[in-house]
RNA sequence: GCCCUGAUGGCGGAAUUGGUAGACGCGCUGGACUCAAAAUCCAGUGGCCUUUAAAGCCGUGCGGGUUCGAUUCCCGCUUGGGGCACCA
């Protein structure tokens, strides 16, 4: 009876689908567990073996948790709005929906072959109107909310309106509010809404014809497509993510995420505690207050000039009449630069003198005001006090423009560079003299506040998220413009569906594609023409899985109260500063407004590593069509050429296949070693252009899905990047065959009802202990090893007993579900192996006997005893006494150290 | 420049709390079965010295340190990967 993985896998995949084996419903009698994969963007290229790594891990964990009696929510869906489908549509005219559907079908087919235990009844697609209705709904909720700093949470905007009308709030008095026109009221409220429209400097990408969020830009190029990005002032929809910066930072503490990922988010949020201080500034005889932000209030005596960001509103007012021409010229120069040029030229220092002077509020000293692009308008107040002696950027600027440098820390040598370190003792600093820098920072802050010169302030690097995209393939905004005033659509108008348009390009006059739609209006008012960005649909999808068919709420209170939040989230690190920030923000907002019961979406997060490709090379002798084998290539002048890994087996090239591969190689000649052509290799990203892509379908055809699953786990630690090498897969394929042969002989099924021996039980119990420990630690590779050892042991004992093999089958089922399901049914069960329960087997688990054995090494003795885990203190003491006696006798010497860890190991070291 | 991470045989990787480094798998070598091959099974496999064996020595990126004992802890480097980058 052979292991026919093909028919077994086909059979059980169909059976699971037919019986809806993995359908899950809320069940208060069982503890819940929510395991989530980051849903994929369905690209045209399909899946390669790297993609399912995380899905396999989460599937194993889900199946394991079910065995342990949890009610497991394990859904899957598609992040289906996005740029690639639209770019493709622009080129081919094909509707993005058509290509997206096609790609999704292919993804589904590929995933189904791997045997995942998803509840497909809960599938979501972000481009489905029934889904994006709730994305639009969330946007309207944000539009209808403001962030109340006193309560530190989002509140209905109506509360703010009420305050404006009664007590007044901030700079809006009841009188002003009452006198304001509708237009003015709308403008005022825009300054407070969580989702608001405002002019801001944006990342404009000409190549894509749209603006991009900060996390969609890298090194001055768009992440999608790699087009240059420039800064541009535009009116855009934005989300007030910055209001949540403090909470996003603080609640990182309680999350079980990796330190590196938390650190990435901390850096991205970028908290910095400092002081805002007012410098009165004189320009052409007029006096104006200029507020600056600094973390180094202690260096106030070292201020020798001020710098404004070129985009700062103060620039115009603080430019003296006789400097207008130079300043205008400089502003022009800055404006022309792209983001990329700015990055490339960080070393070159530019700036211009504004002609005005600030008065140091502490010393009364007058210092010149400059304008330079090294000060950013978007951070702090867009103005700084420059202390060249103790800030490297100010230092370079001062050196370039010949400004004075005044050190205020004892012994600081500023002849070559600034001294930025926050250490040393203050000097030249009046009341701060003699203090350490740390003391001085606090003393200076106190001084500033006591004298009314400013106040303590915490700033964040995190900016509001730009929420408009000038594209077609995204969620339309449920906003129309009534007399030009942005007005939300009523909830009954949702979903606002994407209109049909004739072309997906921007309109000839540079308007977004939606301007091509006929009658894009609501109640006679024009609708918003931009659409939402990719992260809109992915920010709350984990909530929708809880209640995917609900038409009256994003998620019902009952479903939300049961599933709460994601217990385990598996996905790549690339979303650290995008999706994972937006999702947390989005969730906190919904939490504030009482729509969900947890304030963090993802409790535990595991980042699976990338699976890299293993590329092969051939070496062509320059100017010829002759290829030389790896070992001989150094004797010639060669170029390295990627060769399709399907033409290579064990680094040996299939010569005929190579000649057939491409016309230009048809008459290739080879210089062989030992009669073979050996290829070079390297580990690289898995990609088509390197001819190293391995398709999971091929692996399923050749080895089966169970082998693929086991092998992906066996490759190495989940979180680590590692190369794929199909060569090694034979090991796990052999393991599964060996496993199969435990239950079967040539004649058929061969499991007996004999009583198991102590040795056989020990093998099983060791495996149970190991699997339990390893799976909870996500150490799946060592679990697979443990299975190999156990199966090897049982095979050598020729153990065919149900008492051992039935639990073994259950243990393996999370990893290799198809073969386990087959054997489970062969053993006489009618239900799925999924319905089996661990505790029954774990209860039978007993601890192995204690053993004592001395070991000699390096002229010293070590004595070790393994105690039962449940050993009592008295038993431990007894064991120590016995060991000490043995040690004295054998060692004939002094006991150096006794290490006792109850329940573990006792070590006695003797000299 | 700053932050995070990693570095162990020919390869992927094990190693609890500081306690026999190299589990498990691949590859390789030899053997069994076979006309032969595939498949399967058995044995060996870090390096050096040695005819062989035994024994010994060296070995976890490099250099120090702590310790009876270091892949593990501390200090200083080298290097791969990732993130941030004028954030005052």
Tab-separated table of N, CA and C (backbone and C1' of nucleotides) in Angstrom, chain A residues 218 260 263-264 272 293-296 374-376 379 384 393 461 463 714-715 717 720 722 728 731 734 738 741 781-782 785 788-789 860 862 896-897 901 904 907 909, chain B residues 2-7 10-21 23-28 39-42 57 67-69 81-88:
chain	number	residue	atom	x	y	z
A	218	UNK	N	10.413	55.875	-0.631
A	218	UNK	CA	11.686	55.436	-0.066
A	218	UNK	C	12.818	56.017	-0.896
A	260	UNK	N	12.554	44.549	17.727
A	260	UNK	CA	13.006	45.327	16.577
A	260	UNK	C	11.811	46.034	15.927
A	263	UNK	N	10.742	48.891	18.064
A	263	UNK	CA	11.745	49.942	17.947
A	263	UNK	C	11.527	50.741	16.658
A	264	UNK	N	11.219	49.997	15.592
A	264	UNK	CA	10.942	50.661	14.317
A	264	UNK	C	9.766	51.627	14.460
A	272	UNK	N	9.936	63.336	21.131
A	272	UNK	CA	11.056	64.061	21.716
A	272	UNK	C	10.536	65.161	22.630
A	293	UNK	N	11.282	75.403	18.874
A	293	UNK	CA	11.271	74.180	19.687
A	293	UNK	C	12.707	73.698	19.845
A	294	UNK	N	13.074	73.361	21.069
A	294	UNK	CA	14.419	72.825	21.289
A	294	UNK	C	14.403	71.761	22.370
A	295	UNK	N	15.290	70.772	22.232
A	295	UNK	CA	15.449	69.781	23.309
A	295	UNK	C	16.627	70.168	24.187
A	296	UNK	N	17.297	71.238	23.775
A	296	UNK	CA	18.514	71.625	24.499
A	296	UNK	C	18.385	73.054	25.020
A	374	UNK	N	17.572	73.230	5.826
A	374	UNK	CA	17.833	72.155	6.786
A	374	UNK	C	16.863	72.197	7.954
A	375	UNK	N	16.105	73.269	8.045
A	375	UNK	CA	15.021	73.303	9.029
A	375	UNK	C	13.718	72.958	8.314
A	376	UNK	N	12.985	72.031	8.903
A	376	UNK	CA	11.784	71.507	8.255
A	376	UNK	C	10.536	72.216	8.764
A	379	UNK	N	7.990	70.027	11.180
A	379	UNK	CA	8.339	69.530	12.511
A	379	UNK	C	8.501	70.692	13.480
A	384	UNK	N	14.068	77.376	14.506
A	384	UNK	CA	14.949	76.896	15.569
A	384	UNK	C	15.861	77.998	16.081
A	393	UNK	N	24.521	70.156	12.854
A	393	UNK	CA	23.940	70.803	11.670
A	393	UNK	C	24.132	72.317	11.752
A	461	UNK	N	7.524	62.971	15.579
A	461	UNK	CA	7.924	62.985	14.186
A	461	UNK	C	6.774	62.519	13.286
A	463	UNK	N	3.610	62.164	11.270
A	463	UNK	CA	2.761	63.187	10.639
A	463	UNK	C	1.383	62.613	10.386
A	714	UNK	N	10.771	23.175	8.120
A	714	UNK	CA	12.042	22.542	8.479
A	714	UNK	C	13.240	23.389	8.057
A	715	UNK	N	13.027	24.272	7.089
A	715	UNK	CA	14.120	25.077	6.530
A	715	UNK	C	14.906	25.848	7.584
A	717	UNK	N	14.411	28.688	11.384
A	717	UNK	CA	13.509	29.447	12.233
A	717	UNK	C	12.590	30.338	11.397
A	720	UNK	N	13.486	34.023	10.530
A	720	UNK	CA	14.766	34.303	9.903
A	720	UNK	C	14.630	34.190	8.384
A	722	UNK	N	15.911	32.898	4.907
A	722	UNK	CA	16.733	31.742	4.565
A	722	UNK	C	16.486	31.364	3.122
A	728	UNK	N	17.029	19.789	-0.569
A	728	UNK	CA	16.853	19.231	0.769
A	728	UNK	C	15.487	18.612	1.023
A	731	UNK	N	14.555	14.816	2.157
A	731	UNK	CA	14.607	14.366	3.544
A	731	UNK	C	13.225	14.282	4.161
A	734	UNK	N	11.039	11.611	2.475
A	734	UNK	CA	11.370	10.283	3.014
A	734	UNK	C	10.719	10.071	4.370
A	738	UNK	N	8.184	7.127	5.475
A	738	UNK	CA	8.493	6.285	6.627
A	738	UNK	C	7.320	6.309	7.609
A	741	UNK	N	4.589	4.184	6.367
A	741	UNK	CA	4.870	2.752	6.487
A	741	UNK	C	4.741	2.242	7.918
A	781	UNK	N	10.768	24.326	13.238
A	781	UNK	CA	11.802	23.502	12.601
A	781	UNK	C	12.279	22.391	13.538
A	782	UNK	N	12.394	22.695	14.824
A	782	UNK	CA	12.855	21.655	15.745
A	782	UNK	C	11.734	20.646	16.028
A	785	UNK	N	12.055	18.107	13.392
A	785	UNK	CA	13.167	17.211	13.728
A	785	UNK	C	12.737	16.170	14.746
A	788	UNK	N	10.894	13.438	13.202
A	788	UNK	CA	11.763	12.536	12.448
A	788	UNK	C	12.426	11.524	13.379
A	789	UNK	N	12.866	12.018	14.524
A	789	UNK	CA	13.515	11.126	15.484
A	789	UNK	C	12.513	10.101	16.012
A	860	UNK	N	38.259	17.214	35.428
A	860	UNK	CA	37.299	17.528	36.479
A	860	UNK	C	36.083	16.621	36.330
A	862	UNK	N	31.908	16.047	36.596
A	862	UNK	CA	30.607	16.669	36.685
A	862	UNK	C	29.582	15.581	36.945
A	896	UNK	N	33.534	22.376	44.372
A	896	UNK	CA	33.699	23.768	43.988
A	896	UNK	C	32.364	24.490	43.973
A	897	UNK	N	31.389	23.842	43.442
A	897	UNK	CA	30.140	24.548	43.245
A	897	UNK	C	29.006	23.546	43.129
A	901	UNK	N	18.734	23.405	40.491
A	901	UNK	CA	17.538	24.050	39.982
A	901	UNK	C	16.408	23.037	40.112
A	904	UNK	N	14.902	20.545	37.537
A	904	UNK	CA	15.748	20.506	36.340
A	904	UNK	C	16.980	19.646	36.572
A	907	UNK	N	23.979	20.183	39.335
A	907	UNK	CA	25.373	20.052	38.930
A	907	UNK	C	26.274	20.227	40.129
A	909	UNK	N	30.360	20.463	40.820
A	909	UNK	CA	31.652	20.483	40.156
A	909	UNK	C	32.742	20.272	41.191
B	2	C	P	27.253	56.420	14.926
B	2	C	O5'	25.697	56.312	15.266
B	2	C	C5'	25.087	57.296	16.100
B	2	C	C4'	23.594	57.157	16.037
B	2	C	C3'	23.066	55.761	16.328
B	2	C	O3'	22.994	55.498	17.717
B	2	C	C1'	22.014	56.593	14.387
B	3	C	P	23.329	53.995	18.223
B	3	C	O5'	21.957	53.242	17.935
B	3	C	C5'	20.757	53.661	18.585
B	3	C	C4'	19.585	52.953	17.963
B	3	C	C3'	19.675	51.435	17.911
B	3	C	O3'	19.380	50.841	19.147
B	3	C	C1'	18.955	52.231	15.818
B	4	C	P	20.092	49.439	19.545
B	4	C	O5'	19.290	48.395	18.650
B	4	C	C5'	17.930	48.131	18.890
B	4	C	C4'	17.357	47.326	17.758
B	4	C	C3'	17.951	45.936	17.573
B	4	C	O3'	17.422	45.012	18.495
B	4	C	C1'	17.779	46.986	15.477
B	5	U	P	18.347	43.832	19.122
B	5	U	O5'	18.045	42.668	18.072
B	5	U	C5'	18.477	42.846	16.815
B	5	U	C4'	18.238	41.758	15.871
B	5	U	C3'	19.303	40.654	15.983
B	5	U	O3'	18.763	39.468	16.552
B	5	U	C1'	19.589	41.887	13.967
B	6	G	P	19.837	38.513	17.327
B	6	G	O5'	20.810	38.026	16.157
B	6	G	C5'	20.606	36.781	15.551
B	6	G	C4'	21.267	36.735	14.204
B	6	G	C3'	22.689	36.177	14.176
B	6	G	O3'	22.710	34.776	14.256
B	6	G	C1'	22.553	38.085	12.799
B	7	A	P	23.934	34.062	15.048
B	7	A	O5'	25.090	34.111	13.951
B	7	A	C5'	24.880	33.495	12.673
B	7	A	C4'	26.058	33.800	11.787
B	7	A	C3'	27.345	33.081	12.196
B	7	A	O3'	28.045	32.630	11.041
B	7	A	C1'	27.697	35.422	12.174
B	10	G	P	33.880	23.190	6.328
B	10	G	O5'	33.000	22.739	5.072
B	10	G	C5'	33.401	23.144	3.774
B	10	G	C4'	32.280	22.955	2.798
B	10	G	C3'	30.899	23.381	3.289
B	10	G	O3'	30.722	24.780	3.228
B	10	G	C1'	30.734	21.285	2.216
B	11	C	P	29.747	25.491	4.290
B	11	C	O5'	28.305	25.101	3.768
B	11	C	C5'	27.773	25.708	2.605
B	11	C	C4'	26.346	25.254	2.402
B	11	C	C3'	25.407	25.550	3.560
B	11	C	O3'	24.954	26.895	3.548
B	11	C	C1'	25.095	23.326	2.876
B	12	G	P	24.543	27.594	4.936
B	12	G	O5'	23.100	26.980	5.223
B	12	G	C5'	22.043	27.197	4.280
B	12	G	C4'	20.782	26.574	4.810
B	12	G	C3'	20.494	26.868	6.263
B	12	G	O3'	19.941	28.164	6.422
B	12	G	C1'	20.161	24.568	5.864
B	13	G	P	20.061	28.920	7.789
B	13	G	O5'	19.232	27.970	8.751
B	13	G	C5'	19.521	27.887	10.130
B	13	G	C4'	19.074	26.527	10.600
B	13	G	C3'	19.308	26.273	12.076
B	13	G	O3'	18.097	26.587	12.752
B	13	G	C1'	20.389	24.592	10.815
B	14	A	P	18.093	26.908	14.250
B	14	A	O5'	18.051	25.439	14.815
B	14	A	C5'	19.028	25.060	15.692
B	14	A	C4'	18.670	23.753	16.289
B	14	A	C3'	18.959	23.772	17.783
B	14	A	O3'	17.750	23.969	18.480
B	14	A	C1'	20.332	22.174	16.723
B	15	A	P	17.743	25.079	19.619
B	15	A	O5'	18.906	24.583	20.606
B	15	A	C5'	18.728	23.392	21.363
B	15	A	C4'	19.998	23.083	22.097
B	15	A	C3'	20.625	24.243	22.853
B	15	A	O3'	20.004	24.474	24.097
B	15	A	C1'	22.284	23.125	21.629
B	16	U	P	20.338	25.863	24.798
B	16	U	O5'	19.245	25.960	25.940
B	16	U	C5'	17.881	26.290	25.587
B	16	U	C4'	17.025	26.131	26.812
B	16	U	C3'	17.625	26.726	28.076
B	16	U	O3'	16.598	27.279	28.878
B	16	U	C1'	17.277	24.416	28.380
B	17	U	P	16.555	28.831	29.099
B	17	U	O5'	17.850	29.134	29.967
B	17	U	C5'	18.079	30.489	30.352
B	17	U	C4'	18.970	30.528	31.573
B	17	U	C3'	20.404	30.039	31.342
B	17	U	O3'	21.281	30.814	32.129
B	17	U	C1'	19.410	28.790	33.080
B	18	G	P	22.462	31.606	31.492
B	18	G	O5'	23.461	30.426	31.177
B	18	G	C5'	23.995	30.283	29.881
B	18	G	C4'	25.129	29.310	29.934
B	18	G	C3'	24.879	28.129	30.863
B	18	G	O3'	25.541	26.983	30.339
B	18	G	C1'	26.830	29.227	31.512
B	19	G	P	24.690	25.822	29.686
B	19	G	O5'	25.587	24.535	29.899
B	19	G	C5'	26.789	24.387	29.158
B	19	G	C4'	27.522	23.155	29.617
B	19	G	C3'	26.621	21.935	29.788
B	19	G	O3'	27.386	20.784	29.484
B	19	G	C1'	27.658	22.430	31.832
B	20	U	P	27.280	20.115	28.022
B	20	U	O5'	28.371	18.958	28.165
B	20	U	C5'	29.745	19.280	28.366
B	20	U	C4'	30.599	18.403	27.493
B	20	U	C3'	30.295	18.514	25.996
B	20	U	O3'	31.502	18.371	25.268
B	20	U	C1'	29.984	16.296	26.688
B	21	A	P	32.218	19.632	24.769
B	21	A	O5'	31.148	20.247	23.759
B	21	A	C5'	30.861	19.562	22.565
B	21	A	C4'	29.614	20.155	21.973
B	21	A	C3'	29.241	19.548	20.642
B	21	A	O3'	28.399	18.424	20.850
B	21	A	C1'	29.264	21.902	20.463
B	23	A	P	25.071	16.256	14.759
B	23	A	O5'	23.705	15.622	15.281
B	23	A	C5'	23.599	15.186	16.631
B	23	A	C4'	22.222	15.467	17.169
B	23	A	C3'	21.067	15.151	16.210
B	23	A	O3'	20.729	13.781	16.247
B	23	A	C1'	20.736	17.283	17.165
B	24	C	P	20.684	12.918	14.921
B	24	C	O5'	19.591	13.681	14.055
B	24	C	C5'	18.214	13.611	14.400
B	24	C	C4'	17.416	14.524	13.498
B	24	C	C3'	17.748	14.416	12.012
B	24	C	O3'	17.110	13.304	11.414
B	24	C	C1'	17.700	16.680	12.602
B	25	G	P	17.844	12.505	10.250
B	25	G	O5'	17.808	13.551	9.053
B	25	G	C5'	16.569	13.863	8.431
B	25	G	C4'	16.749	15.036	7.505
B	25	G	C3'	17.768	14.871	6.386
B	25	G	O3'	17.294	14.047	5.341
B	25	G	C1'	18.004	16.996	7.353
B	26	C	P	18.316	13.284	4.428
B	26	C	O5'	18.979	14.441	3.564
B	26	C	C5'	18.183	15.191	2.648
B	26	C	C4'	19.005	16.317	2.061
B	26	C	C3'	20.226	15.883	1.282
B	26	C	O3'	19.891	15.460	-0.021
B	26	C	C1'	20.799	17.666	2.716
B	27	G	P	20.652	14.218	-0.675
B	27	G	O5'	22.147	14.769	-0.807
B	27	G	C5'	22.442	15.833	-1.711
B	27	G	C4'	23.871	16.287	-1.505
B	27	G	C3'	24.918	15.204	-1.623
B	27	G	O3'	25.278	14.990	-2.979
B	27	G	C1'	25.301	16.438	0.346
B	28	C	P	25.627	13.524	-3.480
B	28	C	O5'	27.026	13.250	-2.760
B	28	C	C5'	28.169	14.046	-3.074
B	28	C	C4'	29.271	13.752	-2.093
B	28	C	C3'	29.672	12.296	-1.975
B	28	C	O3'	30.539	11.895	-3.021
B	28	C	C1'	29.423	13.197	0.191
B	39	A	P	16.605	7.311	-6.007
B	39	A	O5'	15.573	6.378	-5.231
B	39	A	C5'	14.175	6.644	-5.301
B	39	A	C4'	13.407	5.495	-4.702
B	39	A	C3'	13.815	5.106	-3.290
B	39	A	O3'	13.218	5.936	-2.319
B	39	A	C1'	13.713	3.172	-4.611
B	40	U	P	14.053	6.325	-1.003
B	40	U	O5'	14.191	4.945	-0.228
B	40	U	C5'	13.027	4.272	0.235
B	40	U	C4'	13.397	2.892	0.725
B	40	U	C3'	14.484	2.854	1.785
B	40	U	O3'	13.976	3.148	3.072
B	40	U	C1'	14.952	1.226	0.136
B	41	C	P	14.870	3.948	4.095
B	41	C	O5'	15.848	2.813	4.638
B	41	C	C5'	15.304	1.656	5.273
B	41	C	C4'	16.362	0.596	5.377
B	41	C	C3'	17.652	1.023	6.053
B	41	C	O3'	17.531	1.018	7.462
B	41	C	C1'	18.171	-0.171	4.092
B	42	C	P	18.362	2.043	8.321
B	42	C	O5'	19.811	1.382	8.338
B	42	C	C5'	20.008	0.099	8.915
B	42	C	C4'	21.435	-0.336	8.706
B	42	C	C3'	22.499	0.678	9.102
B	42	C	O3'	22.732	0.697	10.498
B	42	C	C1'	23.039	-0.215	6.991
B	57	C	P	44.527	17.230	24.727
B	57	C	O5'	44.858	18.195	23.516
B	57	C	C5'	46.171	18.746	23.387
B	57	C	C4'	46.347	19.329	22.011
B	57	C	C3'	45.301	20.352	21.590
B	57	C	O3'	45.557	21.631	22.138
B	57	C	C1'	45.619	18.813	19.840
B	67	U	P	37.372	35.350	37.812
B	67	U	O5'	36.490	34.067	37.480
B	67	U	C5'	35.221	33.901	38.081
B	67	U	C4'	34.541	32.686	37.508
B	67	U	C3'	35.373	31.409	37.542
B	67	U	O3'	35.332	30.797	38.819
B	67	U	C1'	34.348	31.650	35.415
B	68	C	P	36.696	30.160	39.410
B	68	C	O5'	36.920	28.851	38.538
B	68	C	C5'	38.143	28.110	38.640
B	68	C	C4'	37.992	26.806	37.920
B	68	C	C3'	37.402	26.893	36.530
B	68	C	O3'	38.387	27.201	35.565
B	68	C	C1'	36.282	25.206	37.739
B	69	G	P	38.075	28.280	34.459
B	69	G	O5'	36.924	27.562	33.630
B	69	G	C5'	37.241	26.439	32.815
B	69	G	C4'	35.995	25.831	32.247
B	69	G	C3'	35.140	26.761	31.401
B	69	G	O3'	35.646	26.850	30.085
B	69	G	C1'	33.769	25.577	32.902
B	81	G	P	24.477	42.867	2.804
B	81	G	O5'	23.158	42.593	3.654
B	81	G	C5'	22.286	41.506	3.307
B	81	G	C4'	21.175	41.391	4.323
B	81	G	C3'	20.321	42.634	4.504
B	81	G	O3'	19.350	42.788	3.487
B	81	G	C1'	20.896	41.778	6.626
B	82	G	P	18.928	44.269	3.059
B	82	G	O5'	18.030	44.735	4.292
B	82	G	C5'	16.752	44.145	4.501
B	82	G	C4'	16.179	44.600	5.814
B	82	G	C3'	15.919	46.092	5.947
B	82	G	O3'	14.753	46.506	5.271
B	82	G	C1'	16.958	45.324	7.908
B	83	G	P	14.712	47.993	4.630
B	83	G	O5'	14.486	48.906	5.915
B	83	G	C5'	13.284	48.778	6.673
B	83	G	C4'	13.412	49.535	7.954
B	83	G	C3'	13.638	51.026	7.822
B	83	G	O3'	12.445	51.720	7.534
B	83	G	C1'	15.124	50.162	9.429
B	84	C	P	12.513	53.014	6.589
B	84	C	O5'	13.185	54.104	7.527
B	84	C	C5'	12.501	54.549	8.683
B	84	C	C4'	13.381	55.446	9.498
B	84	C	C3'	13.970	56.654	8.779
B	84	C	O3'	13.032	57.705	8.606
B	84	C	C1'	15.659	55.633	10.042
B	85	A	P	13.092	58.541	7.227
B	85	A	O5'	14.477	59.300	7.341
B	85	A	C5'	14.642	60.287	8.340
B	85	A	C4'	16.103	60.555	8.514
B	85	A	C3'	16.749	61.425	7.446
B	85	A	O3'	16.481	62.783	7.728
B	85	A	C1'	18.183	59.628	8.031
B	86	C	P	16.323	63.842	6.552
B	86	C	O5'	15.904	65.073	7.478
B	86	C	C5'	16.115	64.980	8.858
B	86	C	C4'	17.503	65.496	9.246
B	86	C	C3'	17.447	66.741	10.111
B	86	C	O3'	18.387	66.623	11.151
B	86	C	C1'	18.846	67.130	8.256
B	87	C	P	18.133	65.804	12.500
B	87	C	O5'	16.587	66.023	12.848
B	87	C	C5'	16.156	67.197	13.537
B	87	C	C4'	14.902	66.862	14.310
B	87	C	C3'	14.992	65.484	14.975
B	87	C	O3'	14.717	65.521	16.319
B	87	C	C1'	13.134	65.592	13.449
B	88	A	P	14.793	65.796	17.529
B	88	A	O5'	15.836	66.978	17.679
B	88	A	C5'	15.539	68.008	18.547
B	88	A	C4'	16.390	69.199	18.205
B	88	A	C3'	15.861	70.529	18.739
B	88	A	O3'	16.219	70.723	20.084
B	88	A	C1'	16.441	70.763	16.477
